[in-house]
CSV table of C-alpha atoms in Angstrom, one decimal:
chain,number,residue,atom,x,y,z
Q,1,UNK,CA,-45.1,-104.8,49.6
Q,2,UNK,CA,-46.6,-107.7,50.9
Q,3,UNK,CA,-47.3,-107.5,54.6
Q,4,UNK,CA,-47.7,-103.7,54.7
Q,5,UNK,CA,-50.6,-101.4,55.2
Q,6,UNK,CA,-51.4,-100.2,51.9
Q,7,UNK,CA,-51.0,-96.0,51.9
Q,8,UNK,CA,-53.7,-93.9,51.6
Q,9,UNK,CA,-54.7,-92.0,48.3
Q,10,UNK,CA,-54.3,-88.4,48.5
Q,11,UNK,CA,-56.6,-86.4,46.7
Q,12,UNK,CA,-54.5,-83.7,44.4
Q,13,UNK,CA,-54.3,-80.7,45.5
Q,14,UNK,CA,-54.2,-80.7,48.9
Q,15,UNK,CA,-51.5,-81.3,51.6
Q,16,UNK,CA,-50.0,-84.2,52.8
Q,17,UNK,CA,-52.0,-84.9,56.4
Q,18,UNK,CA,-50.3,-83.5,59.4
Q,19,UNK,CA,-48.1,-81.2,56.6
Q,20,UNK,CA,-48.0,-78.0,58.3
Q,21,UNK,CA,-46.9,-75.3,55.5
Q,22,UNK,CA,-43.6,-73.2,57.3
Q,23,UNK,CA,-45.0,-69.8,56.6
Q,24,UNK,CA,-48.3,-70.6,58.1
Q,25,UNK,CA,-45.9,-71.9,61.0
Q,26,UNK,CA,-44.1,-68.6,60.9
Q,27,UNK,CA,-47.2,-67.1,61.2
Q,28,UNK,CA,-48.7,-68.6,64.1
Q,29,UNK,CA,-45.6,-70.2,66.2
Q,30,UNK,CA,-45.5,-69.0,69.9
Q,31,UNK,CA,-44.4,-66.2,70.5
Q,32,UNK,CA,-42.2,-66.0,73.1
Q,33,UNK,CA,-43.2,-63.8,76.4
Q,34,UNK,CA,-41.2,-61.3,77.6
Q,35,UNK,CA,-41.1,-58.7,80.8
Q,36,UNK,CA,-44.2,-58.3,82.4
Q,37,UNK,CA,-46.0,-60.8,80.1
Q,38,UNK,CA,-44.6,-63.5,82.8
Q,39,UNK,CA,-46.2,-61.9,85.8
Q,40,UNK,CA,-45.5,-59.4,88.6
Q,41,UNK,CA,-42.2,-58.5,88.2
Q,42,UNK,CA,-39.4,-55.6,89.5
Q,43,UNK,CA,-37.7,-53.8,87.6
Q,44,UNK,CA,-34.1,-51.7,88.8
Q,45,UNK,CA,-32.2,-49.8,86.5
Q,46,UNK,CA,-30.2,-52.8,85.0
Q,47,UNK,CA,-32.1,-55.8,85.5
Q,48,UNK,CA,-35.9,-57.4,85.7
Q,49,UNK,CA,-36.9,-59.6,88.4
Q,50,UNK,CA,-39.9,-62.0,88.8
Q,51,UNK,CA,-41.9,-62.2,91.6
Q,52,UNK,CA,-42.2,-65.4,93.6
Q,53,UNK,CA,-45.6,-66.2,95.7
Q,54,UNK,CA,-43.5,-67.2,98.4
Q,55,UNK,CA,-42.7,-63.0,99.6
Q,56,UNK,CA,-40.1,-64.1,102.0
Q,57,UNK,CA,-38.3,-65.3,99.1
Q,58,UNK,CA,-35.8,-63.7,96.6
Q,59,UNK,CA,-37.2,-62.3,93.2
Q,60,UNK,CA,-36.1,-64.4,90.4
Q,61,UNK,CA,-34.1,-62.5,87.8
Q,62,UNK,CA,-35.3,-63.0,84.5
Q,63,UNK,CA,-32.7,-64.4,81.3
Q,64,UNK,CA,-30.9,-61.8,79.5
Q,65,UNK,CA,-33.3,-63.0,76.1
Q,66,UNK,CA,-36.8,-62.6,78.0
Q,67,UNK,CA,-35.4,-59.2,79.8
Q,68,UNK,CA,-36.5,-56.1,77.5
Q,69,UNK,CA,-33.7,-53.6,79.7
Q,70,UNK,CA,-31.3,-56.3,79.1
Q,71,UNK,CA,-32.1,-56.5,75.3
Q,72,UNK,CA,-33.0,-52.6,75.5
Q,73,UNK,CA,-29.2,-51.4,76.7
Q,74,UNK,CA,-27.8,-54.3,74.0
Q,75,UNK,CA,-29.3,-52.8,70.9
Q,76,UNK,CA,-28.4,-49.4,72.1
Q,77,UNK,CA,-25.1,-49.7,70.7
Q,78,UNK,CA,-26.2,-51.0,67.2
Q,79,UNK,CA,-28.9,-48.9,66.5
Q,80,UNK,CA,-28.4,-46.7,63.5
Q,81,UNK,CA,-27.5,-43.2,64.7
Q,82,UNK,CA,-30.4,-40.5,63.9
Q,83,UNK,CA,-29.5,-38.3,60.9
Q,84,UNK,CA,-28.5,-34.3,62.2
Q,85,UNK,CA,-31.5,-31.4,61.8
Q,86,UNK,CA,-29.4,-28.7,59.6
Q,87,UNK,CA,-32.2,-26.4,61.4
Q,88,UNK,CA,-30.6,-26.8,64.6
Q,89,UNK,CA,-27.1,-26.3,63.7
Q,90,UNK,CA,-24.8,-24.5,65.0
Q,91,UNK,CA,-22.8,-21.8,62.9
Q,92,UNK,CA,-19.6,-24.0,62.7
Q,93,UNK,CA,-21.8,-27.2,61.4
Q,94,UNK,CA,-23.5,-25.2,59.0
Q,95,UNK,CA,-19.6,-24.0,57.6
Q,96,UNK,CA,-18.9,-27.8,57.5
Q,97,UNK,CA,-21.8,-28.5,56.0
Q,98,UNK,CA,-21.5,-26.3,52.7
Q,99,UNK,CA,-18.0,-27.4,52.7
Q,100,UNK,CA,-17.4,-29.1,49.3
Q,101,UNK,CA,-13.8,-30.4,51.3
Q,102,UNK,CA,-15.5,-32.1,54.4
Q,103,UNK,CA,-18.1,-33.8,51.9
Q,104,UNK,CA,-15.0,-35.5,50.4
Q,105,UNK,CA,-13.0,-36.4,53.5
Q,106,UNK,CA,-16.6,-38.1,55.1
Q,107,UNK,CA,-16.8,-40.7,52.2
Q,108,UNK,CA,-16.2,-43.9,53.2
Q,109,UNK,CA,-12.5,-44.8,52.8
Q,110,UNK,CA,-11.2,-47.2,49.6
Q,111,UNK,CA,-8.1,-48.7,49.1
Q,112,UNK,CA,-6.3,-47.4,45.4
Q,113,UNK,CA,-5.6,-50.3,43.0
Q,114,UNK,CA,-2.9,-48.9,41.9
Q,115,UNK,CA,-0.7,-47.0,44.6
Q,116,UNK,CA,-2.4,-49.4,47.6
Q,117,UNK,CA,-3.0,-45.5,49.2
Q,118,UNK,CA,-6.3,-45.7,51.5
Q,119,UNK,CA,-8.7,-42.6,50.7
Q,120,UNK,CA,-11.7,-41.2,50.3
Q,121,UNK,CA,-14.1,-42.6,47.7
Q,122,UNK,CA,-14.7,-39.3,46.3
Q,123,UNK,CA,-10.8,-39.1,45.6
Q,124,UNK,CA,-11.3,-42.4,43.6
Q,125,UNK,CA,-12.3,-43.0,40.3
Q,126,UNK,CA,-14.4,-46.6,40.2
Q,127,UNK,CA,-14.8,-48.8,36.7
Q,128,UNK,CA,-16.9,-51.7,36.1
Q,129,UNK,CA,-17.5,-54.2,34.0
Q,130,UNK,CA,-20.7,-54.0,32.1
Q,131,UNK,CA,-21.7,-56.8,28.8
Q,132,UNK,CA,-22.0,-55.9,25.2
Q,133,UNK,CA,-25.5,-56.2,23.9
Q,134,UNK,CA,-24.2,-57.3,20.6
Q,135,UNK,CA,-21.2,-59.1,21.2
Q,136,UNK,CA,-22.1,-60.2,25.2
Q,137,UNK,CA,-18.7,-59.2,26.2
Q,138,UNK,CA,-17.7,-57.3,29.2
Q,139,UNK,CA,-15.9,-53.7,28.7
Q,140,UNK,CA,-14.7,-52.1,31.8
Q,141,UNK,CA,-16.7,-48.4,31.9
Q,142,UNK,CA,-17.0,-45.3,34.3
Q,143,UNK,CA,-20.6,-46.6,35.3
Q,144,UNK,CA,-20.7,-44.5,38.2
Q,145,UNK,CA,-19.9,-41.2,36.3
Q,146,UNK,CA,-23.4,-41.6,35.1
Q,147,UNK,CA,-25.5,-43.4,36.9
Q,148,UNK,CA,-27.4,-42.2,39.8
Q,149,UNK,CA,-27.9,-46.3,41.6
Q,150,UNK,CA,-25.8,-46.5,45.0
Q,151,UNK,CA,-25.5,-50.2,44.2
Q,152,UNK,CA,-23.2,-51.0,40.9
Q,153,UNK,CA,-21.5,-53.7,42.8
Q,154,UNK,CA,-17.7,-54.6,43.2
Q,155,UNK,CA,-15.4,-52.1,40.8
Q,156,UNK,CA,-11.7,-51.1,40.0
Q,157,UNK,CA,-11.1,-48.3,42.3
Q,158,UNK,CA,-8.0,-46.3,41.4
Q,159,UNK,CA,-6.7,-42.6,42.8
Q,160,UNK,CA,-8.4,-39.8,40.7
Q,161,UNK,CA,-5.4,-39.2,37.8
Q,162,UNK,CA,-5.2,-38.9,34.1
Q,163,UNK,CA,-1.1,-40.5,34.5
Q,164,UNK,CA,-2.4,-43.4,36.4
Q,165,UNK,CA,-5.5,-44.3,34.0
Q,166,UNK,CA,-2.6,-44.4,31.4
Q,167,UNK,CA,-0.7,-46.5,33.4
Q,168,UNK,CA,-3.2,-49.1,33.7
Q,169,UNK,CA,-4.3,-49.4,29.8
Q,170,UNK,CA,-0.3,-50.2,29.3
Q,171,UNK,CA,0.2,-53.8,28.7
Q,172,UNK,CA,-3.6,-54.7,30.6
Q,173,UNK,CA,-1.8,-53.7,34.0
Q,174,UNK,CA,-5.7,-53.3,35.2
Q,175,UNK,CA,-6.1,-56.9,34.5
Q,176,UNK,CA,-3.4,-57.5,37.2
Q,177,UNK,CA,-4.6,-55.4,39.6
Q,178,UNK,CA,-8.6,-56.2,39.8
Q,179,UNK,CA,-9.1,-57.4,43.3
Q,180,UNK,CA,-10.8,-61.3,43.8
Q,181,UNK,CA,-14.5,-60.1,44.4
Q,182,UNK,CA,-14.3,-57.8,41.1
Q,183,UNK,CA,-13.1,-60.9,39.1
Q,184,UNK,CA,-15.4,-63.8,41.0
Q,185,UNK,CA,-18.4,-61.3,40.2
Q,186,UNK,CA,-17.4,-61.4,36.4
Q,187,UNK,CA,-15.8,-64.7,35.7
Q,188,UNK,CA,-11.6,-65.2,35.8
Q,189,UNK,CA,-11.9,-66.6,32.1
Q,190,UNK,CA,-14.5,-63.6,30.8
Q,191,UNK,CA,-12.7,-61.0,32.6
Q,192,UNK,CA,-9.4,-61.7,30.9
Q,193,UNK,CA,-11.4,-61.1,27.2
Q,194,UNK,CA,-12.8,-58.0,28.9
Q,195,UNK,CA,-12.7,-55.1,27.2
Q,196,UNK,CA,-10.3,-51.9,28.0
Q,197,UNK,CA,-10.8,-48.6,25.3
Q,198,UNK,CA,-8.1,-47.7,23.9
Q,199,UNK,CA,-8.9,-43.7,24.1
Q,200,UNK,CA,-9.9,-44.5,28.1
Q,201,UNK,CA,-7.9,-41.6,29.6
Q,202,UNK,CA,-9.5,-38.8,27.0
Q,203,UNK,CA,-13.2,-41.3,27.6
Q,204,UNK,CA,-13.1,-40.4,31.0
Q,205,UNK,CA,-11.5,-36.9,30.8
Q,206,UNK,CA,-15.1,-36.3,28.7
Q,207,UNK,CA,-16.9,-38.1,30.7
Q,208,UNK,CA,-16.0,-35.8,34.3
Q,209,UNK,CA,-16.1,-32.7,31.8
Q,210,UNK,CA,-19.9,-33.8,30.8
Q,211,UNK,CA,-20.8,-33.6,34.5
Q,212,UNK,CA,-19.2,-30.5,35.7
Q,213,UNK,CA,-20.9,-29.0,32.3
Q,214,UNK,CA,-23.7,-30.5,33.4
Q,215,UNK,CA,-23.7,-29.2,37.2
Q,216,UNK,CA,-23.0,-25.4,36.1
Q,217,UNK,CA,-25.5,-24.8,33.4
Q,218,UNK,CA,-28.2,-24.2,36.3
Q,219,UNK,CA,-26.3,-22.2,38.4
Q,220,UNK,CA,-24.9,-20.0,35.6
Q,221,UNK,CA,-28.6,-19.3,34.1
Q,222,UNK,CA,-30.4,-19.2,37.4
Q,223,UNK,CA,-28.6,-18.9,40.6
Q,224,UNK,CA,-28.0,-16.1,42.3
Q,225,UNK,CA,-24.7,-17.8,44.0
Q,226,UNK,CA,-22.6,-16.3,41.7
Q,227,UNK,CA,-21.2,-12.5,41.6
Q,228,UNK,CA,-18.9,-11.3,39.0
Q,229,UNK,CA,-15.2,-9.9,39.9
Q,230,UNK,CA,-12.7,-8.1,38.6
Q,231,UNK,CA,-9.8,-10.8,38.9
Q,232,UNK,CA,-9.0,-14.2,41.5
Q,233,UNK,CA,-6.5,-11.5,43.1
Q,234,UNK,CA,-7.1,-11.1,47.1
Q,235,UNK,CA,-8.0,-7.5,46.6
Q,236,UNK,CA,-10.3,-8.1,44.3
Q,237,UNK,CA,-12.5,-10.4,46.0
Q,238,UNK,CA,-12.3,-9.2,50.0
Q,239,UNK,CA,-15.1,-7.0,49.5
Q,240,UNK,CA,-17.4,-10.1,48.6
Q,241,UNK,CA,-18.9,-12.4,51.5
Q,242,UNK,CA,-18.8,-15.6,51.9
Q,243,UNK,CA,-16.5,-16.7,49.5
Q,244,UNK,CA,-16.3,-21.0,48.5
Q,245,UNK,CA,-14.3,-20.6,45.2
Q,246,UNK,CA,-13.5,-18.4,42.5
Q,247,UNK,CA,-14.3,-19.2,38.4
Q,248,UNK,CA,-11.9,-18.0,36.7
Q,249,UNK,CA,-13.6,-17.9,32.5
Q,250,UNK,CA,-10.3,-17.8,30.8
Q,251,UNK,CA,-6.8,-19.7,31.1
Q,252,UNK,CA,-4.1,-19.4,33.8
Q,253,UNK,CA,-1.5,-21.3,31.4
Q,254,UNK,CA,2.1,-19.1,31.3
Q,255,UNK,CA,5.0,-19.6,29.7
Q,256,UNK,CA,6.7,-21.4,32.5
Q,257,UNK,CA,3.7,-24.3,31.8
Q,258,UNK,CA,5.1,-24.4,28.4
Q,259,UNK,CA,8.6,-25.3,29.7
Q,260,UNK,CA,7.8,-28.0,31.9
Q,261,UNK,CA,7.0,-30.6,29.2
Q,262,UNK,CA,10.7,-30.2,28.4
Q,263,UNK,CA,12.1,-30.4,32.2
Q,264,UNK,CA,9.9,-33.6,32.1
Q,265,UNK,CA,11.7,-35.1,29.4
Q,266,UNK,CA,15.4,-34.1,30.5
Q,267,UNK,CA,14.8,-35.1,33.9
Q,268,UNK,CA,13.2,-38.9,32.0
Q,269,UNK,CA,16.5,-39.0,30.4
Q,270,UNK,CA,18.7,-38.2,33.4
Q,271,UNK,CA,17.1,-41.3,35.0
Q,272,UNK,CA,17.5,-43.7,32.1
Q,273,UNK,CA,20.9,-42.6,31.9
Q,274,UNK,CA,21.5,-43.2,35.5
Q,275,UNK,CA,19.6,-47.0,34.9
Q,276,UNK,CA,22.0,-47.7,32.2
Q,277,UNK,CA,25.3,-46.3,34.3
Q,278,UNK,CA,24.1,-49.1,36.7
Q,279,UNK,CA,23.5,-52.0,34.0
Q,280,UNK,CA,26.8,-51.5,32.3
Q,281,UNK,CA,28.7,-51.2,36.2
Q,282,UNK,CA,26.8,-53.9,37.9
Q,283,UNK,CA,29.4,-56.3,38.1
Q,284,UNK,CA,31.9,-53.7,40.0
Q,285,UNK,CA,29.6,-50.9,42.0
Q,286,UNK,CA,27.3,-54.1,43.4
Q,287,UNK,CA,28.5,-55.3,46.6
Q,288,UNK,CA,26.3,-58.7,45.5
Q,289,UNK,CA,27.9,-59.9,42.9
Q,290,UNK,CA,31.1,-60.9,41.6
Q,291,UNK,CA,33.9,-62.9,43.4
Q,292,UNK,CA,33.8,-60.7,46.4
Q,293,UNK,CA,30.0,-61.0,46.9
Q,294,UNK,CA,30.1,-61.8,50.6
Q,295,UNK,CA,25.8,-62.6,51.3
Q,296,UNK,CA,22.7,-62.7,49.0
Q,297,UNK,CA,21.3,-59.2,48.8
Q,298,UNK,CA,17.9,-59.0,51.3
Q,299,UNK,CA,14.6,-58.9,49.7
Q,300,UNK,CA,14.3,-55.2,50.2
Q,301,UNK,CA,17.9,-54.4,47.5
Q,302,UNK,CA,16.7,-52.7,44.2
Q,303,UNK,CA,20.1,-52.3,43.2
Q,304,UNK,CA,23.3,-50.1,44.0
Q,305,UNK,CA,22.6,-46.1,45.1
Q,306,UNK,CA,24.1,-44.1,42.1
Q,307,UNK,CA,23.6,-40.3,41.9
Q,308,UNK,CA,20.2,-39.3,40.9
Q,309,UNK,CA,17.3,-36.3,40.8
Q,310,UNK,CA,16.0,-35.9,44.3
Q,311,UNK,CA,12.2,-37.4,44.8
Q,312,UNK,CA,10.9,-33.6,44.8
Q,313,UNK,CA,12.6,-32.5,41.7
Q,314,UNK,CA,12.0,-35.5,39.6
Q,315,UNK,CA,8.9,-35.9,41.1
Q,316,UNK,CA,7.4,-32.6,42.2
Q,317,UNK,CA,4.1,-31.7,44.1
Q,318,UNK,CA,1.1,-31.5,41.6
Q,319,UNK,CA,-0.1,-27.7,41.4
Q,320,UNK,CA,-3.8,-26.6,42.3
Q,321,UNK,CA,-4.5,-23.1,41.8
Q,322,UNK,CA,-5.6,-21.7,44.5
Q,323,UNK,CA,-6.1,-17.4,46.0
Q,324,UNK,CA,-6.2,-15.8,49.6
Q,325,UNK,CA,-9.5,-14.8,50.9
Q,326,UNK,CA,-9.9,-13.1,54.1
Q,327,UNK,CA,-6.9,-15.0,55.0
Q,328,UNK,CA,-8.1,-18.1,53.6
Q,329,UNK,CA,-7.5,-20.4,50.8
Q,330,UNK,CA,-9.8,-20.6,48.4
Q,331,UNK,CA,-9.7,-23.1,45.0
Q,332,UNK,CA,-9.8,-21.5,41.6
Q,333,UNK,CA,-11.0,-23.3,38.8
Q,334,UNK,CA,-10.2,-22.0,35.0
Q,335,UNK,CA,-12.5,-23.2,33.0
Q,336,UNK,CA,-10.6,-23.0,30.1
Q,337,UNK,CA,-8.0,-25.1,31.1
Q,338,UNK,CA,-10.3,-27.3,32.9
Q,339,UNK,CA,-13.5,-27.7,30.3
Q,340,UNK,CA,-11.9,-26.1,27.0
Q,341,UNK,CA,-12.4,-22.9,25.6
Q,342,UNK,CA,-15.3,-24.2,23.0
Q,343,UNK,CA,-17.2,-25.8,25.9
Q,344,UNK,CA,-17.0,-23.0,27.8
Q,345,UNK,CA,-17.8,-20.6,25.5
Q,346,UNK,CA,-20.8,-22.1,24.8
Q,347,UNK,CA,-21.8,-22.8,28.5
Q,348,UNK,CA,-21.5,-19.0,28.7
Q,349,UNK,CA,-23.6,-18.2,25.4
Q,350,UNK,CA,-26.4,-15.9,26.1
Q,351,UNK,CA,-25.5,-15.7,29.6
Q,352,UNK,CA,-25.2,-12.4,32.2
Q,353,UNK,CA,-21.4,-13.8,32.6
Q,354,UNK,CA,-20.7,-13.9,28.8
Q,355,UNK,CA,-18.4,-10.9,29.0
Q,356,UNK,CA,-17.0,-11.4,32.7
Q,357,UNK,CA,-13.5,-13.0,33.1
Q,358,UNK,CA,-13.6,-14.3,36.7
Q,359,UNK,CA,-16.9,-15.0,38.8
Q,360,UNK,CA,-17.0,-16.0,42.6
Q,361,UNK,CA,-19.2,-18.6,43.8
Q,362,UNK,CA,-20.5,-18.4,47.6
Q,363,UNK,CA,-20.9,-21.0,49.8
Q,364,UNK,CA,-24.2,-22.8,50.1
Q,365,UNK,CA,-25.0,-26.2,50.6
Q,366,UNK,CA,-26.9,-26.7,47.3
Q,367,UNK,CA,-23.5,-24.9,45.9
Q,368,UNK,CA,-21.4,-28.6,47.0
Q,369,UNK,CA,-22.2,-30.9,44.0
Q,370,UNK,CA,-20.7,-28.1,41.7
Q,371,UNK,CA,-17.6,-27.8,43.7
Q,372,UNK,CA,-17.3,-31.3,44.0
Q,373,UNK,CA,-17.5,-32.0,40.1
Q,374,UNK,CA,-14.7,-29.2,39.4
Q,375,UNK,CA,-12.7,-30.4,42.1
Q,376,UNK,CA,-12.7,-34.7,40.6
Q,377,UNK,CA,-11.5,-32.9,37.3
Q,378,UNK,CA,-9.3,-30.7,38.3
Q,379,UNK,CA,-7.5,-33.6,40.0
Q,380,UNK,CA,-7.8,-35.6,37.1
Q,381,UNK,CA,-5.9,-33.0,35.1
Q,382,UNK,CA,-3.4,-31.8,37.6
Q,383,UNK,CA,0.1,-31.5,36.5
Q,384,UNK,CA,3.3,-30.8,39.0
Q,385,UNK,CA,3.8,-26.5,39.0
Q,386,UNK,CA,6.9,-25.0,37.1
């Protein structure tokens, strides 16, 4: 413009004068001095003072950001805490520490989807949502089962159970239930075309069988963890030290299993009759309704108490085999009910234990990741006792 110095060409390829890139500025900035960079100083055994010229006059304590025991004590607290030395254990560590249970409990703690029960992460089965190559739409899979990453992002975490996986695939109740990082990550309007298999419960079932498979073909061919036994029975296995579980390689199925699919389906109908009782009655067994409805019923009514299966029968406590040794419990794990008798036959195919029926495994720290697999599928698979 008229009236204006005219600017001055810049040659291409260099900077702008007085442009000062910010990494070289990073790079040489001042750095701040600290302690006895500032002078003579005094230290006590909270604090850092400077010394003044003047000696009749009082030190000058230093700021808390130019004070190194200041910042020292500070960062105490947030410091990482060193990782243990199993060399320097003491007996009971070293108990914990081949304890496939106390690996479990110290997981970090996640919330269930599903029930809204807080537990460990290793109680938890986690899905997530991974694209199609060909048709670049997400499917919700069991990444985790087989990758070996820490860092698969934000996924469905739901309590370890075949029932509740069943659950979810009814109607797309896992759609309702993802949590708002786990759909923001994914895409509100690509998560609802995501993909949920059909066959997910029996997907996963293989999936947890493929590791536990996978876990006991070394220590079946090469480790020396393992002693053969007559039976799981506590007389059987006393003798033997150092006892973590028991591998029983057969079935534990009786009769009574056999019967409980049909208490499960009379006690189904005794409840559906007891909903129906309460549908046809309504109007005169509900204090809420009807001309002599005196309130509105409070948010936490379900509906009028009519005689029904206590929670323990209708609902009973899911059974884990389990034996006595030493006057401890002890898991056992049938492989046949647990892996199949195929899969198991052919784990055991050419084997020392081909012809055993029940093995004990000791405890050992390199022993944990076994008992760990068995345990996530026997939970998968557990069923309340008869």
């Amino acid at each position: 413009m008229p009236g204006r110095t005219p600017k001055r060409p810049r040659t291409p390829g260099l900077p702008r004068q007085g442009y000062i890139c910010i990494k070289c500025r990073l790079k040489t900035g001042p750095v701040p001095l600290r302690g006895e960079q500032l002078g003579p100083v005094e230290k006590t055994a909270h604090q850092t003072f400077r010394l003044r010229k003047d000696t009749s006059a009082k030190p000058l304590p230093l700021p808390p950001a130019l004070d190194p025991i200041v910042q020292e004590a500070r960062s105490r607290w947030t410091q990482p805490k060193a990782q243990p030395d199993p060399h320097k254990f003491t007996p009971f560590q070293k108990r914990l520490y081949e304890n496939a249970y106390a690996h479990a409990l110290a997981s970090p703690v996640r919330q269930c989807r599903a029930t809204q029960a807080l537990l460990p992460s290793s109680l938890l089965l986690t899905l997530h949502a991974r694209e199609n190559p060909t048709t670049n739409t997400p499917w919700i899979l069991p990444v985790s089962l087989t990758s070996t990453s820490g860092r698969l992002g934000n996924g469905l975490r739901f309590t370890n159970r075949k029932f509740i996986v069943t659950e979810l695939g009814v109607r797309k109740r896992w759609f309702a239930l993802a949590d708002r990082r786990f759909a923001e990550k994914i895409g509100h309007a690509r998560l609802a075309k995501a993909v949920w298999r059909e066959d997910m419960p029996e997907f996963l079932l293989s999936m947890l069988q493929k590791r536990a498979i996978e876990k006991l073909t070394w220590h079946i061919r090469h480790s020396g963890q393992l002693v053969p036994c007559a039976s799981p029975r506590t007389e059987d296995i006393d003798g033997i030290g150092d006892v973590s579980c028991v591998l029983y390689l057969g079935s534990l199925h009786t009769p009574a299993d056999d019967i409980q699919a049909e208490v499960q389906r009379i006690s189904i109908a005794l409840d559906n009759r007891a909903n129906a009782y309460v549908e046809v009655m309504k109007d005169y067994i509900d204090p809420h309704r009807g001309k002599k409805a005196a309130h509105q019923p409070p948010s936490w009514y379900r509906g009028p108490l009519v005689p029904r299966l206590k929670p323990r029968l209708f609902i009973p406590p899911l059974e884990y085999k389990t034996t006595v040794w030493q006057g401890h419990m002890v898991a056992v794990f049938a492989l046949f009910d647990l892996l199949g008798e195929e899969k198991t036959k052919e784990l055991l195919k050419g084997t020392r234990f081909e012809s055993e029926r029940c093995v004990v495994m000791k405890r050992a720290r390199h022993n944990v990741p076994v008992e760990s697999a068995l345990l996530q599928l026997q939970a998968y698979l557990a069923v309340p006792g008869p």
